[in-house]
Short mmCIF file of C-alpha atoms in Angstrom, two decimals:
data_model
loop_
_atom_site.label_atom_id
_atom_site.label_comp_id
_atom_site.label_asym_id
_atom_site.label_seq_id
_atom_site.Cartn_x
_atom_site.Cartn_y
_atom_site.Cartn_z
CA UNK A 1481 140.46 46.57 91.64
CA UNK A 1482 138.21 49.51 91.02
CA UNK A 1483 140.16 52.50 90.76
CA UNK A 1484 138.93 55.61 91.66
CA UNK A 1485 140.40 59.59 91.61
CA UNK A 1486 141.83 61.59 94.48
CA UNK A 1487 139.08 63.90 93.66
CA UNK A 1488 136.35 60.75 94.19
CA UNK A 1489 137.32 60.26 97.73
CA UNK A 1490 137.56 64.04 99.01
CA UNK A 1491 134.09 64.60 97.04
CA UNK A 1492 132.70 61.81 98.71
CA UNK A 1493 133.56 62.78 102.33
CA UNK A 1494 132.83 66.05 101.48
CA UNK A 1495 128.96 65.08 100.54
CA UNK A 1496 128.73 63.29 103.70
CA UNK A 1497 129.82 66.50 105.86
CA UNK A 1498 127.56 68.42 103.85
CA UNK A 1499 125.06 65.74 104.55
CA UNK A 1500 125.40 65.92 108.28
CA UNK A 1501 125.98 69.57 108.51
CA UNK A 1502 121.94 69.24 106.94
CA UNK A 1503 121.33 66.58 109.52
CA UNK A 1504 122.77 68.59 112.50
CA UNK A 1505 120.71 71.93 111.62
CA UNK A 1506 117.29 69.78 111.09
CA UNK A 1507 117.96 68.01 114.24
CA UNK A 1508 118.98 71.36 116.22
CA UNK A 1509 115.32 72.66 114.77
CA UNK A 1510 113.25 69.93 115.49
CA UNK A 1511 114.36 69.44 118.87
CA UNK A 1512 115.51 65.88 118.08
CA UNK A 1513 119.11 65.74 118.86
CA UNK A 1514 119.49 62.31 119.12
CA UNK A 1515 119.81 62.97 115.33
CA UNK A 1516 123.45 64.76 115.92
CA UNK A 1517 124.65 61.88 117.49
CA UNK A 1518 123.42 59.20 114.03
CA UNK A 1519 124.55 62.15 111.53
CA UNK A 1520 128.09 62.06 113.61
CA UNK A 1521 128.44 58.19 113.32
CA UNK A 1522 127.65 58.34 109.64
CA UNK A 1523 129.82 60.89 109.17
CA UNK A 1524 132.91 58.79 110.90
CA UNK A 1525 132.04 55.46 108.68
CA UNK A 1526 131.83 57.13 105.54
CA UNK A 1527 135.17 59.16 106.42
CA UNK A 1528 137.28 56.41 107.59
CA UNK A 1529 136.04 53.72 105.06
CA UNK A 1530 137.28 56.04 102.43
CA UNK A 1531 140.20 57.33 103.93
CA UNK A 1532 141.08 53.17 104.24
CA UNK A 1533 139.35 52.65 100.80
CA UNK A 1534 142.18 54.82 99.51
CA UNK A 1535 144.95 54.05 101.89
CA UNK A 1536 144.57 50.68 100.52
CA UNK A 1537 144.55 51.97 96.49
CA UNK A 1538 147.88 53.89 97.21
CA UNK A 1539 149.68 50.74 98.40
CA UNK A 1540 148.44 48.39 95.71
CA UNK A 1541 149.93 50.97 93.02
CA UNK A 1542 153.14 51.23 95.38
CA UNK A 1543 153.54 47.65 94.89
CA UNK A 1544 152.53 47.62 91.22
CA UNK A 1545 155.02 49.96 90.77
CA UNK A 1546 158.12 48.29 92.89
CA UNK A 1547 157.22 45.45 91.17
CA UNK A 1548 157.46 46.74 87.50
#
């Protein structure tokens, strides 16, 4: 299993808020705020896949570590 940081995670959710906080503003500007609504959904996938992603890293090295 690919194992990544703490850090990886929360810099990777972080880049996608960052990335719809751009998203949001452009979209607010342009008049096109059907735009809020895609920027949103990415934002959710990106945050729960992670948040699972690493939910699911935590548990393997739980059991790693019961079974040692």
């Amino acid at each position: 299993m690919n194992k990544m940081s703490n850090a990886t995670y929360s810099i990777i959710i972080s880049l996608a808020g960052v990335l719809f906080a751009a998203l949001a503003l452009f979209a607010y500007f342009s008049g096109r705020n059907a735009l809020i609504f895609v920027g949103m959904g990415i934002f959710f996938a990106v945050t729960m896949a992670m948040s699972s992603l690493h939910a699911r890293q935590q548990a393997a090295a739980r059991a790693e570590e019961r079974a040692s």
